[in-house]
């Protein structure tokens, strides 16, 4: 790839970004489930697992760059047909203040 092509790609930005999502209710998506914004697909779920530390399901998903900011609301279409609206979280689930060690 030439220098000009790399520069053009850098200026354009990424169309999708990796974000974190949490699910508290009974409907939890699986991998590859669609992420929707106003009923338009803007991404997909890449992985889902139970977090015993957070006591909830957490997921990583690619979403459109405009919806990748913390607090943005996106809807995930689960395999059972349910649609769950959740806020976008940071893409890393960790304890930045190290409070877990204080327990």
PDB file of N, CA and C in Angstrom:
ATOM      1  N   UNK A   1       0.857  -1.175   0.000  1.00  0.00           N
ATOM      2  CA  UNK A   1       0.000   0.000   0.000  1.00  0.00           C
ATOM      3  C   UNK A   1       0.900   1.234   0.000  1.00  0.00           C
ATOM      4  N   UNK A   2       0.621   2.168  -0.877  1.00  0.00           N
ATOM      5  CA  UNK A   2       1.434   3.361  -1.003  1.00  0.00           C
ATOM      6  C   UNK A   2       1.203   4.364   0.120  1.00  0.00           C
ATOM      7  N   UNK A   3       2.113   5.308   0.219  1.00  0.00           N
ATOM      8  CA  UNK A   3       2.041   6.323   1.266  1.00  0.00           C
ATOM      9  C   UNK A   3       0.768   7.151   1.142  1.00  0.00           C
ATOM     10  N   UNK A   4       0.392   7.480  -0.080  1.00  0.00           N
ATOM     11  CA  UNK A   4      -0.830   8.279  -0.300  1.00  0.00           C
ATOM     12  C   UNK A   4      -2.081   7.501   0.136  1.00  0.00           C
ATOM     13  N   UNK A   5      -2.121   6.200  -0.179  1.00  0.00           N
ATOM     14  CA  UNK A   5      -3.269   5.380   0.213  1.00  0.00           C
ATOM     15  C   UNK A   5      -3.387   5.288   1.732  1.00  0.00           C
ATOM     16  N   UNK A   6      -2.256   5.142   2.404  1.00  0.00           N
ATOM     17  CA  UNK A   6      -2.273   5.078   3.875  1.00  0.00           C
ATOM     18  C   UNK A   6      -2.769   6.393   4.449  1.00  0.00           C
ATOM     19  N   UNK A   7      -2.313   7.511   3.885  1.00  0.00           N
ATOM     20  CA  UNK A   7      -2.742   8.833   4.355  1.00  0.00           C
ATOM     21  C   UNK A   7      -4.238   9.035   4.136  1.00  0.00           C
ATOM     22  N   UNK A   8      -4.744   8.608   2.978  1.00  0.00           N
ATOM     23  CA  UNK A   8      -6.175   8.747   2.700  1.00  0.00           C
ATOM     24  C   UNK A   8      -7.003   7.909   3.680  1.00  0.00           C
ATOM     25  N   UNK A   9      -6.541   6.692   3.973  1.00  0.00           N
ATOM     26  CA  UNK A   9      -7.258   5.824   4.904  1.00  0.00           C
ATOM     27  C   UNK A   9      -7.260   6.439   6.304  1.00  0.00           C
ATOM     28  N   UNK A  10      -6.146   7.007   6.720  1.00  0.00           N
ATOM     29  CA  UNK A  10      -6.044   7.631   8.036  1.00  0.00           C
ATOM     30  C   UNK A  10      -6.984   8.834   8.141  1.00  0.00           C
ATOM     31  N   UNK A  11      -7.075   9.641   7.096  1.00  0.00           N
ATOM     32  CA  UNK A  11      -7.945  10.815   7.100  1.00  0.00           C
ATOM     33  C   UNK A  11      -9.416  10.436   7.084  1.00  0.00           C
ATOM     34  N   UNK A  12      -9.748   9.334   6.428  1.00  0.00           N
ATOM     35  CA  UNK A  12     -11.141   8.899   6.354  1.00  0.00           C
ATOM     36  C   UNK A  12     -11.633   8.386   7.698  1.00  0.00           C
ATOM     37  N   UNK A  13     -10.767   7.740   8.459  1.00  0.00           N
ATOM     38  CA  UNK A  13     -11.163   7.185   9.744  1.00  0.00           C
ATOM     39  C   UNK A  13     -11.786   5.814   9.590  1.00  0.00           C
ATOM     40  N   UNK A  14     -11.981   5.159  10.696  1.00  0.00           N
ATOM     41  CA  UNK A  14     -12.578   3.833  10.680  1.00  0.00           C
ATOM     42  C   UNK A  14     -14.088   3.941  10.611  1.00  0.00           C
ATOM     43  N   UNK A  15     -14.731   3.165   9.740  1.00  0.00           N
ATOM     44  CA  UNK A  15     -16.185   3.230   9.665  1.00  0.00           C
ATOM     45  C   UNK A  15     -16.853   2.598  10.888  1.00  0.00           C
ATOM     46  N   UNK A  16     -16.185   1.649  11.524  1.00  0.00           N
ATOM     47  CA  UNK A  16     -16.752   0.995  12.704  1.00  0.00           C
ATOM     48  C   UNK A  16     -15.703   0.919  13.798  1.00  0.00           C
ATOM     49  N   UNK A  17     -16.183   0.973  15.053  1.00  0.00           N
ATOM     50  CA  UNK A  17     -15.271   0.932  16.189  1.00  0.00           C
ATOM     51  C   UNK A  17     -15.758  -0.105  17.194  1.00  0.00           C
ATOM     52  N   UNK A  18     -14.826  -0.654  17.942  1.00  0.00           N
ATOM     53  CA  UNK A  18     -15.132  -1.656  18.941  1.00  0.00           C
ATOM     54  C   UNK A  18     -15.591  -0.977  20.229  1.00  0.00           C
ATOM     55  N   UNK A  19     -16.734  -1.419  20.760  1.00  0.00           N
ATOM     56  CA  UNK A  19     -17.279  -0.858  21.997  1.00  0.00           C
ATOM     57  C   UNK A  19     -17.727  -1.995  22.913  1.00  0.00           C
ATOM     58  N   UNK A  20     -17.962  -1.659  24.146  1.00  0.00           N
ATOM     59  CA  UNK A  20     -18.482  -2.615  25.116  1.00  0.00           C
ATOM     60  C   UNK A  20     -19.953  -2.356  25.388  1.00  0.00           C
ATOM     61  N   UNK A  21     -20.696  -3.421  25.663  1.00  0.00           N
ATOM     62  CA  UNK A  21     -22.117  -3.342  25.993  1.00  0.00           C
ATOM     63  C   UNK A  21     -22.367  -4.232  27.199  1.00  0.00           C
ATOM     64  N   UNK A  22     -23.367  -3.899  28.019  1.00  0.00           N
ATOM     65  CA  UNK A  22     -23.760  -4.756  29.133  1.00  0.00           C
ATOM     66  C   UNK A  22     -25.242  -5.065  29.019  1.00  0.00           C
ATOM     67  N   UNK A  23     -25.622  -6.269  29.459  1.00  0.00           N
ATOM     68  CA  UNK A  23     -27.009  -6.737  29.363  1.00  0.00           C
ATOM     69  C   UNK A  23     -27.463  -7.248  30.723  1.00  0.00           C
ATOM     70  N   UNK A  24     -28.498  -6.607  31.283  1.00  0.00           N
ATOM     71  CA  UNK A  24     -28.986  -6.970  32.608  1.00  0.00           C
ATOM     72  C   UNK A  24     -30.238  -7.831  32.576  1.00  0.00           C
ATOM     73  N   UNK A  25     -30.996  -7.773  31.519  1.00  0.00           N
ATOM     74  CA  UNK A  25     -32.276  -8.466  31.449  1.00  0.00           C
ATOM     75  C   UNK A  25     -32.148  -9.910  31.008  1.00  0.00           C
ATOM     76  N   UNK A  26     -33.284 -10.535  30.750  1.00  0.00           N
ATOM     77  CA  UNK A  26     -33.281 -11.940  30.356  1.00  0.00           C
ATOM     78  C   UNK A  26     -32.829 -12.171  28.909  1.00  0.00           C
ATOM     79  N   UNK A  27     -32.926 -11.161  28.062  1.00  0.00           N
ATOM     80  CA  UNK A  27     -32.548 -11.313  26.658  1.00  0.00           C
ATOM     81  C   UNK A  27     -31.090 -10.908  26.471  1.00  0.00           C
ATOM     82  N   UNK A  28     -30.286 -11.876  26.081  1.00  0.00           N
ATOM     83  CA  UNK A  28     -28.857 -11.653  25.859  1.00  0.00           C
ATOM     84  C   UNK A  28     -28.539 -12.104  24.442  1.00  0.00           C
ATOM     85  N   UNK A  29     -27.861 -11.275  23.656  1.00  0.00           N
ATOM     86  CA  UNK A  29     -27.550 -11.667  22.277  1.00  0.00           C
ATOM     87  C   UNK A  29     -26.418 -12.682  22.230  1.00  0.00           C
ATOM     88  N   UNK A  30     -26.265 -13.279  21.093  1.00  0.00           N
ATOM     89  CA  UNK A  30     -25.140 -14.165  20.842  1.00  0.00           C
ATOM     90  C   UNK A  30     -24.157 -13.484  19.903  1.00  0.00           C
ATOM     91  N   UNK A  31     -23.086 -14.174  19.633  1.00  0.00           N
ATOM     92  CA  UNK A  31     -22.108 -13.634  18.687  1.00  0.00           C
ATOM     93  C   UNK A  31     -22.745 -13.471  17.314  1.00  0.00           C
ATOM     94  N   UNK A  32     -22.363 -12.451  16.621  1.00  0.00           N
ATOM     95  CA  UNK A  32     -22.828 -12.103  15.275  1.00  0.00           C
ATOM     96  C   UNK A  32     -24.229 -11.507  15.229  1.00  0.00           C
ATOM     97  N   UNK A  33     -24.854 -11.255  16.364  1.00  0.00           N
ATOM     98  CA  UNK A  33     -26.161 -10.591  16.351  1.00  0.00           C
ATOM     99  C   UNK A  33     -25.983  -9.150  15.894  1.00  0.00           C
ATOM    100  N   UNK A  34     -26.998  -8.623  15.237  1.00  0.00           N
ATOM    101  CA  UNK A  34     -26.928  -7.271  14.681  1.00  0.00           C
ATOM    102  C   UNK A  34     -27.082  -6.199  15.739  1.00  0.00           C
ATOM    103  N   UNK A  35     -26.324  -5.116  15.550  1.00  0.00           N
ATOM    104  CA  UNK A  35     -26.488  -3.896  16.337  1.00  0.00           C
ATOM    105  C   UNK A  35     -27.214  -2.916  15.430  1.00  0.00           C
ATOM    106  N   UNK A  36     -28.313  -2.348  15.920  1.00  0.00           N
ATOM    107  CA  UNK A  36     -29.161  -1.463  15.124  1.00  0.00           C
ATOM    108  C   UNK A  36     -29.192  -0.063  15.703  1.00  0.00           C
ATOM    109  N   UNK A  37     -29.368   0.898  14.835  1.00  0.00           N
ATOM    110  CA  UNK A  37     -29.632   2.286  15.225  1.00  0.00           C
ATOM    111  C   UNK A  37     -30.776   2.745  14.348  1.00  0.00           C
ATOM    112  N   UNK A  38     -31.912   3.031  14.948  1.00  0.00           N
ATOM    113  CA  UNK A  38     -33.116   3.410  14.196  1.00  0.00           C
ATOM    114  C   UNK A  38     -33.475   2.324  13.167  1.00  0.00           C
ATOM    115  N   UNK A  39     -33.414   1.064  13.583  1.00  0.00           N
ATOM    116  CA  UNK A  39     -33.736  -0.114  12.768  1.00  0.00           C
ATOM    117  C   UNK A  39     -32.830  -0.308  11.551  1.00  0.00           C
ATOM    118  N   UNK A  40     -31.686   0.341  11.534  1.00  0.00           N
ATOM    119  CA  UNK A  40     -30.709   0.180  10.456  1.00  0.00           C
ATOM    120  C   UNK A  40     -29.472  -0.507  11.051  1.00  0.00           C
ATOM    121  N   UNK A  41     -28.990  -1.602  10.450  1.00  0.00           N
ATOM    122  CA  UNK A  41     -27.786  -2.257  10.981  1.00  0.00           C
ATOM    123  C   UNK A  41     -26.577  -1.323  10.946  1.00  0.00           C
ATOM    124  N   UNK A  42     -25.923  -1.163  12.097  1.00  0.00           N
ATOM    125  CA  UNK A  42     -24.726  -0.328  12.186  1.00  0.00           C
ATOM    126  C   UNK A  42     -23.525  -1.128  12.675  1.00  0.00           C
ATOM    127  N   UNK A  43     -23.718  -2.413  12.929  1.00  0.00           N
ATOM    128  CA  UNK A  43     -22.609  -3.234  13.394  1.00  0.00           C
ATOM    129  C   UNK A  43     -23.078  -4.607  13.818  1.00  0.00           C
ATOM    130  N   UNK A  44     -22.195  -5.308  14.554  1.00  0.00           N
ATOM    131  CA  UNK A  44     -22.527  -6.645  15.028  1.00  0.00           C
ATOM    132  C   UNK A  44     -21.767  -6.961  16.317  1.00  0.00           C
ATOM    133  N   UNK A  45     -22.308  -7.888  17.074  1.00  0.00           N
ATOM    134  CA  UNK A  45     -21.697  -8.346  18.319  1.00  0.00           C
ATOM    135  C   UNK A  45     -20.586  -9.330  17.971  1.00  0.00           C
ATOM    136  N   UNK A  46     -19.416  -9.163  18.576  1.00  0.00           N
ATOM    137  CA  UNK A  46     -18.304 -10.073  18.312  1.00  0.00           C
ATOM    138  C   UNK A  46     -18.167 -11.141  19.380  1.00  0.00           C
ATOM    139  N   UNK A  47     -18.502 -10.819  20.628  1.00  0.00           N
ATOM    140  CA  UNK A  47     -18.380 -11.802  21.702  1.00  0.00           C
ATOM    141  C   UNK A  47     -19.261 -11.406  22.876  1.00  0.00           C
ATOM    142  N   UNK A  48     -19.726 -12.420  23.607  1.00  0.00           N
ATOM    143  CA  UNK A  48     -20.587 -12.218  24.773  1.00  0.00           C
ATOM    144  C   UNK A  48     -20.168 -13.213  25.839  1.00  0.00           C
ATOM    145  N   UNK A  49     -20.128 -12.765  27.090  1.00  0.00           N
ATOM    146  CA  UNK A  49     -19.853 -13.688  28.181  1.00  0.00           C
ATOM    147  C   UNK A  49     -20.377 -13.131  29.485  1.00  0.00           C
ATOM    148  N   UNK A  50     -20.529 -14.020  30.470  1.00  0.00           N
ATOM    149  CA  UNK A  50     -20.971 -13.637  31.808  1.00  0.00           C
ATOM    150  C   UNK A  50     -19.766 -13.126  32.580  1.00  0.00           C
ATOM    151  N   UNK A  51     -19.933 -11.977  33.240  1.00  0.00           N
ATOM    152  CA  UNK A  51     -18.878 -11.422  34.076  1.00  0.00           C
ATOM    153  C   UNK A  51     -19.272 -11.591  35.536  1.00  0.00           C
ATOM    154  N   UNK A  52     -18.639 -12.503  36.260  1.00  0.00           N
ATOM    155  CA  UNK A  52     -18.970 -12.658  37.675  1.00  0.00           C
ATOM    156  C   UNK A  52     -18.578 -11.439  38.496  1.00  0.00           C
ATOM    157  N   UNK A  53     -17.576 -10.707  38.051  1.00  0.00           N
ATOM    158  CA  UNK A  53     -17.165  -9.503  38.769  1.00  0.00           C
ATOM    159  C   UNK A  53     -18.214  -8.413  38.663  1.00  0.00           C
ATOM    160  N   UNK A  54     -18.772  -8.209  37.462  1.00  0.00           N
ATOM    161  CA  UNK A  54     -19.791  -7.181  37.247  1.00  0.00           C
ATOM    162  C   UNK A  54     -21.200  -7.720  37.481  1.00  0.00           C
ATOM    163  N   UNK A  55     -21.336  -9.036  37.610  1.00  0.00           N
ATOM    164  CA  UNK A  55     -22.620  -9.690  37.825  1.00  0.00           C
ATOM    165  C   UNK A  55     -23.624  -9.379  36.715  1.00  0.00           C
ATOM    166  N   UNK A  56     -23.136  -9.415  35.489  1.00  0.00           N
ATOM    167  CA  UNK A  56     -23.966  -9.154  34.319  1.00  0.00           C
ATOM    168  C   UNK A  56     -23.282  -9.737  33.086  1.00  0.00           C
ATOM    169  N   UNK A  57     -24.015  -9.809  31.996  1.00  0.00           N
ATOM    170  CA  UNK A  57     -23.404 -10.207  30.731  1.00  0.00           C
ATOM    171  C   UNK A  57     -22.728  -8.999  30.106  1.00  0.00           C
ATOM    172  N   UNK A  58     -21.549  -9.212  29.571  1.00  0.00           N
ATOM    173  CA  UNK A  58     -20.842  -8.149  28.855  1.00  0.00           C
ATOM    174  C   UNK A  58     -20.606  -8.616  27.424  1.00  0.00           C
ATOM    175  N   UNK A  59     -20.505  -7.658  26.525  1.00  0.00           N
ATOM    176  CA  UNK A  59     -20.297  -7.982  25.110  1.00  0.00           C
ATOM    177  C   UNK A  59     -19.375  -6.952  24.486  1.00  0.00           C
ATOM    178  N   UNK A  60     -18.682  -7.375  23.461  1.00  0.00           N
ATOM    179  CA  UNK A  60     -17.940  -6.469  22.599  1.00  0.00           C
ATOM    180  C   UNK A  60     -18.653  -6.454  21.262  1.00  0.00           C
ATOM    181  N   UNK A  61     -18.748  -5.274  20.670  1.00  0.00           N
ATOM    182  CA  UNK A  61     -19.448  -5.153  19.397  1.00  0.00           C
ATOM    183  C   UNK A  61     -18.796  -4.061  18.561  1.00  0.00           C
ATOM    184  N   UNK A  62     -18.851  -4.240  17.256  1.00  0.00           N
ATOM    185  CA  UNK A  62     -18.457  -3.183  16.335  1.00  0.00           C
ATOM    186  C   UNK A  62     -19.704  -2.382  16.010  1.00  0.00           C
ATOM    187  N   UNK A  63     -19.599  -1.060  16.118  1.00  0.00           N
ATOM    188  CA  UNK A  63     -20.699  -0.166  15.769  1.00  0.00           C
ATOM    189  C   UNK A  63     -20.164   0.945  14.877  1.00  0.00           C
ATOM    190  N   UNK A  64     -21.061   1.631  14.208  1.00  0.00           N
ATOM    191  CA  UNK A  64     -20.683   2.763  13.360  1.00  0.00           C
ATOM    192  C   UNK A  64     -19.972   3.805  14.219  1.00  0.00           C
ATOM    193  N   UNK A  65     -19.002   4.465  13.663  1.00  0.00           N
ATOM    194  CA  UNK A  65     -18.209   5.452  14.404  1.00  0.00           C
ATOM    195  C   UNK A  65     -19.026   6.527  15.080  1.00  0.00           C
ATOM    196  N   UNK A  66     -20.151   6.930  14.478  1.00  0.00           N
ATOM    197  CA  UNK A  66     -21.000   7.969  15.074  1.00  0.00           C
ATOM    198  C   UNK A  66     -21.679   7.489  16.355  1.00  0.00           C
ATOM    199  N   UNK A  67     -21.807   6.171  16.521  1.00  0.00           N
ATOM    200  CA  UNK A  67     -22.481   5.608  17.691  1.00  0.00           C
ATOM    201  C   UNK A  67     -21.505   4.992  18.679  1.00  0.00           C
ATOM    202  N   UNK A  68     -20.225   5.239  18.503  1.00  0.00           N
ATOM    203  CA  UNK A  68     -19.217   4.586  19.335  1.00  0.00           C
ATOM    204  C   UNK A  68     -18.883   5.354  20.601  1.00  0.00           C
ATOM    205  N   UNK A  69     -19.511   6.484  20.845  1.00  0.00           N
ATOM    206  CA  UNK A  69     -19.172   7.244  22.047  1.00  0.00           C
ATOM    207  C   UNK A  69     -19.929   6.707  23.262  1.00  0.00           C
ATOM    208  N   UNK A  70     -19.302   6.821  24.412  1.00  0.00           N
ATOM    209  CA  UNK A  70     -19.866   6.318  25.661  1.00  0.00           C
ATOM    210  C   UNK A  70     -21.215   6.977  25.937  1.00  0.00           C
ATOM    211  N   UNK A  71     -22.215   6.165  26.223  1.00  0.00           N
ATOM    212  CA  UNK A  71     -23.556   6.659  26.525  1.00  0.00           C
ATOM    213  C   UNK A  71     -24.517   6.621  25.353  1.00  0.00           C
ATOM    214  N   UNK A  72     -24.012   6.443  24.138  1.00  0.00           N
ATOM    215  CA  UNK A  72     -24.905   6.355  22.972  1.00  0.00           C
ATOM    216  C   UNK A  72     -25.802   5.130  23.132  1.00  0.00           C
ATOM    217  N   UNK A  73     -27.047   5.232  22.732  1.00  0.00           N
ATOM    218  CA  UNK A  73     -28.002   4.127  22.825  1.00  0.00           C
ATOM    219  C   UNK A  73     -28.027   3.364  21.505  1.00  0.00           C
ATOM    220  N   UNK A  74     -27.839   2.051  21.585  1.00  0.00           N
ATOM    221  CA  UNK A  74     -27.950   1.186  20.415  1.00  0.00           C
ATOM    222  C   UNK A  74     -28.893   0.040  20.759  1.00  0.00           C
ATOM    223  N   UNK A  75     -29.450  -0.560  19.753  1.00  0.00           N
ATOM    224  CA  UNK A  75     -30.359  -1.687  19.930  1.00  0.00           C
ATOM    225  C   UNK A  75     -29.708  -2.931  19.348  1.00  0.00           C
ATOM    226  N   UNK A  76     -29.771  -4.015  20.097  1.00  0.00           N
ATOM    227  CA  UNK A  76     -29.213  -5.284  19.642  1.00  0.00           C
ATOM    228  C   UNK A  76     -30.364  -6.251  19.408  1.00  0.00           C
ATOM    229  N   UNK A  77     -30.370  -6.867  18.243  1.00  0.00           N
ATOM    230  CA  UNK A  77     -31.404  -7.844  17.918  1.00  0.00           C
ATOM    231  C   UNK A  77     -30.894  -9.228  18.320  1.00  0.00           C
ATOM    232  N   UNK A  78     -31.542  -9.813  19.330  1.00  0.00           N
ATOM    233  CA  UNK A  78     -31.144 -11.120  19.844  1.00  0.00           C
ATOM    234  C   UNK A  78     -31.632 -12.231  18.918  1.00  0.00           C
ATOM    235  N   UNK A  79     -31.098 -13.401  19.099  1.00  0.00           N
ATOM    236  CA  UNK A  79     -31.470 -14.535  18.246  1.00  0.00           C
ATOM    237  C   UNK A  79     -32.928 -14.945  18.418  1.00  0.00           C
ATOM    238  N   UNK A  80     -33.500 -14.667  19.612  1.00  0.00           N
ATOM    239  CA  UNK A  80     -34.906 -15.020  19.833  1.00  0.00           C
ATOM    240  C   UNK A  80     -35.862 -13.971  19.261  1.00  0.00           C
ATOM    241  N   UNK A  81     -35.306 -12.954  18.582  1.00  0.00           N
ATOM    242  CA  UNK A  81     -36.125 -11.916  17.970  1.00  0.00           C
ATOM    243  C   UNK A  81     -36.301 -10.682  18.831  1.00  0.00           C
ATOM    244  N   UNK A  82     -35.964 -10.784  20.113  1.00  0.00           N
ATOM    245  CA  UNK A  82     -36.097  -9.628  21.012  1.00  0.00           C
ATOM    246  C   UNK A  82     -35.088  -8.553  20.635  1.00  0.00           C
ATOM    247  N   UNK A  83     -35.488  -7.325  20.846  1.00  0.00           N
ATOM    248  CA  UNK A  83     -34.598  -6.184  20.617  1.00  0.00           C
ATOM    249  C   UNK A  83     -34.341  -5.524  21.965  1.00  0.00           C
ATOM    250  N   UNK A  84     -33.071  -5.385  22.302  1.00  0.00           N
ATOM    251  CA  UNK A  84     -32.670  -4.844  23.590  1.00  0.00           C
ATOM    252  C   UNK A  84     -31.885  -3.558  23.345  1.00  0.00           C
ATOM    253  N   UNK A  85     -32.340  -2.459  23.953  1.00  0.00           N
ATOM    254  CA  UNK A  85     -31.635  -1.186  23.829  1.00  0.00           C
ATOM    255  C   UNK A  85     -30.719  -1.019  25.042  1.00  0.00           C
ATOM    256  N   UNK A  86     -29.454  -0.783  24.765  1.00  0.00           N
ATOM    257  CA  UNK A  86     -28.448  -0.650  25.821  1.00  0.00           C
ATOM    258  C   UNK A  86     -27.531   0.527  25.511  1.00  0.00           C
ATOM    259  N   UNK A  87     -26.921   1.107  26.559  1.00  0.00           N
ATOM    260  CA  UNK A  87     -25.953   2.177  26.314  1.00  0.00           C
ATOM    261  C   UNK A  87     -24.584   1.604  25.955  1.00  0.00           C
ATOM    262  N   UNK A  88     -23.840   2.338  25.167  1.00  0.00           N
ATOM    263  CA  UNK A  88     -22.472   1.968  24.830  1.00  0.00           C
ATOM    264  C   UNK A  88     -21.594   2.250  26.044  1.00  0.00           C
ATOM    265  N   UNK A  89     -20.761   1.296  26.386  1.00  0.00           N
ATOM    266  CA  UNK A  89     -19.791   1.428  27.480  1.00  0.00           C
ATOM    267  C   UNK A  89     -18.399   1.572  26.877  1.00  0.00           C
ATOM    268  N   UNK A  90     -17.416   1.751  27.717  1.00  0.00           N
ATOM    269  CA  UNK A  90     -16.041   1.723  27.235  1.00  0.00           C
ATOM    270  C   UNK A  90     -15.732   0.334  26.715  1.00  0.00           C
ATOM    271  N   UNK A  91     -14.771   0.185  25.820  1.00  0.00           N
ATOM    272  CA  UNK A  91     -14.506  -1.134  25.245  1.00  0.00           C
ATOM    273  C   UNK A  91     -13.671  -2.026  26.145  1.00  0.00           C
ATOM    274  N   UNK A  92     -13.176  -1.505  27.258  1.00  0.00           N
ATOM    275  CA  UNK A  92     -12.406  -2.325  28.191  1.00  0.00           C
ATOM    276  C   UNK A  92     -13.156  -2.401  29.520  1.00  0.00           C
ATOM    277  N   UNK A  93     -13.442  -3.609  29.947  1.00  0.00           N
ATOM    278  CA  UNK A  93     -14.111  -3.798  31.227  1.00  0.00           C
ATOM    279  C   UNK A  93     -13.046  -4.101  32.270  1.00  0.00           C
ATOM    280  N   UNK A  94     -12.685  -3.083  33.031  1.00  0.00           N
ATOM    281  CA  UNK A  94     -11.685  -3.270  34.071  1.00  0.00           C
ATOM    282  C   UNK A  94     -11.956  -2.272  35.184  1.00  0.00           C
ATOM    283  N   UNK A  95     -11.200  -2.375  36.249  1.00  0.00           N
ATOM    284  CA  UNK A  95     -11.372  -1.553  37.444  1.00  0.00           C
ATOM    285  C   UNK A  95     -10.291  -0.476  37.457  1.00  0.00           C
ATOM    286  N   UNK A  96     -10.553   0.703  36.866  1.00  0.00           N
ATOM    287  CA  UNK A  96      -9.495   1.706  36.743  1.00  0.00           C
ATOM    288  C   UNK A  96      -8.992   2.246  38.077  1.00  0.00           C
ATOM    289  N   UNK A  97      -9.853   2.257  39.116  1.00  0.00           N
ATOM    290  CA  UNK A  97      -9.410   2.747  40.427  1.00  0.00           C
ATOM    291  C   UNK A  97      -8.869   1.618  41.302  1.00  0.00           C
ATOM    292  N   UNK A  98      -8.876   0.394  40.793  1.00  0.00           N
ATOM    293  CA  UNK A  98      -8.391  -0.778  41.507  1.00  0.00           C
ATOM    294  C   UNK A  98      -9.168  -1.013  42.809  1.00  0.00           C
ATOM    295  N   UNK A  99     -10.450  -0.686  42.826  1.00  0.00           N
ATOM    296  CA  UNK A  99     -11.285  -0.859  44.009  1.00  0.00           C
ATOM    297  C   UNK A  99     -11.522  -2.318  44.340  1.00  0.00           C
ATOM    298  N   UNK A 100     -11.479  -3.175  43.341  1.00  0.00           N
ATOM    299  CA  UNK A 100     -11.702  -4.600  43.589  1.00  0.00           C
ATOM    300  C   UNK A 100     -10.673  -5.164  44.558  1.00  0.00           C
ATOM    301  N   UNK A 101      -9.473  -4.634  44.523  1.00  0.00           N
ATOM    302  CA  UNK A 101      -8.408  -5.099  45.424  1.00  0.00           C
ATOM    303  C   UNK A 101      -8.652  -4.673  46.872  1.00  0.00           C
ATOM    304  N   UNK A 102      -9.509  -3.685  47.080  1.00  0.00           N
ATOM    305  CA  UNK A 102      -9.781  -3.174  48.426  1.00  0.00           C
ATOM    306  C   UNK A 102     -10.797  -4.009  49.179  1.00  0.00           C
ATOM    307  N   UNK A 103     -11.439  -4.962  48.514  1.00  0.00           N
ATOM    308  CA  UNK A 103     -12.486  -5.763  49.139  1.00  0.00           C
ATOM    309  C   UNK A 103     -11.907  -6.694  50.162  1.00  0.00           C
TER     310      UNK A 103
END
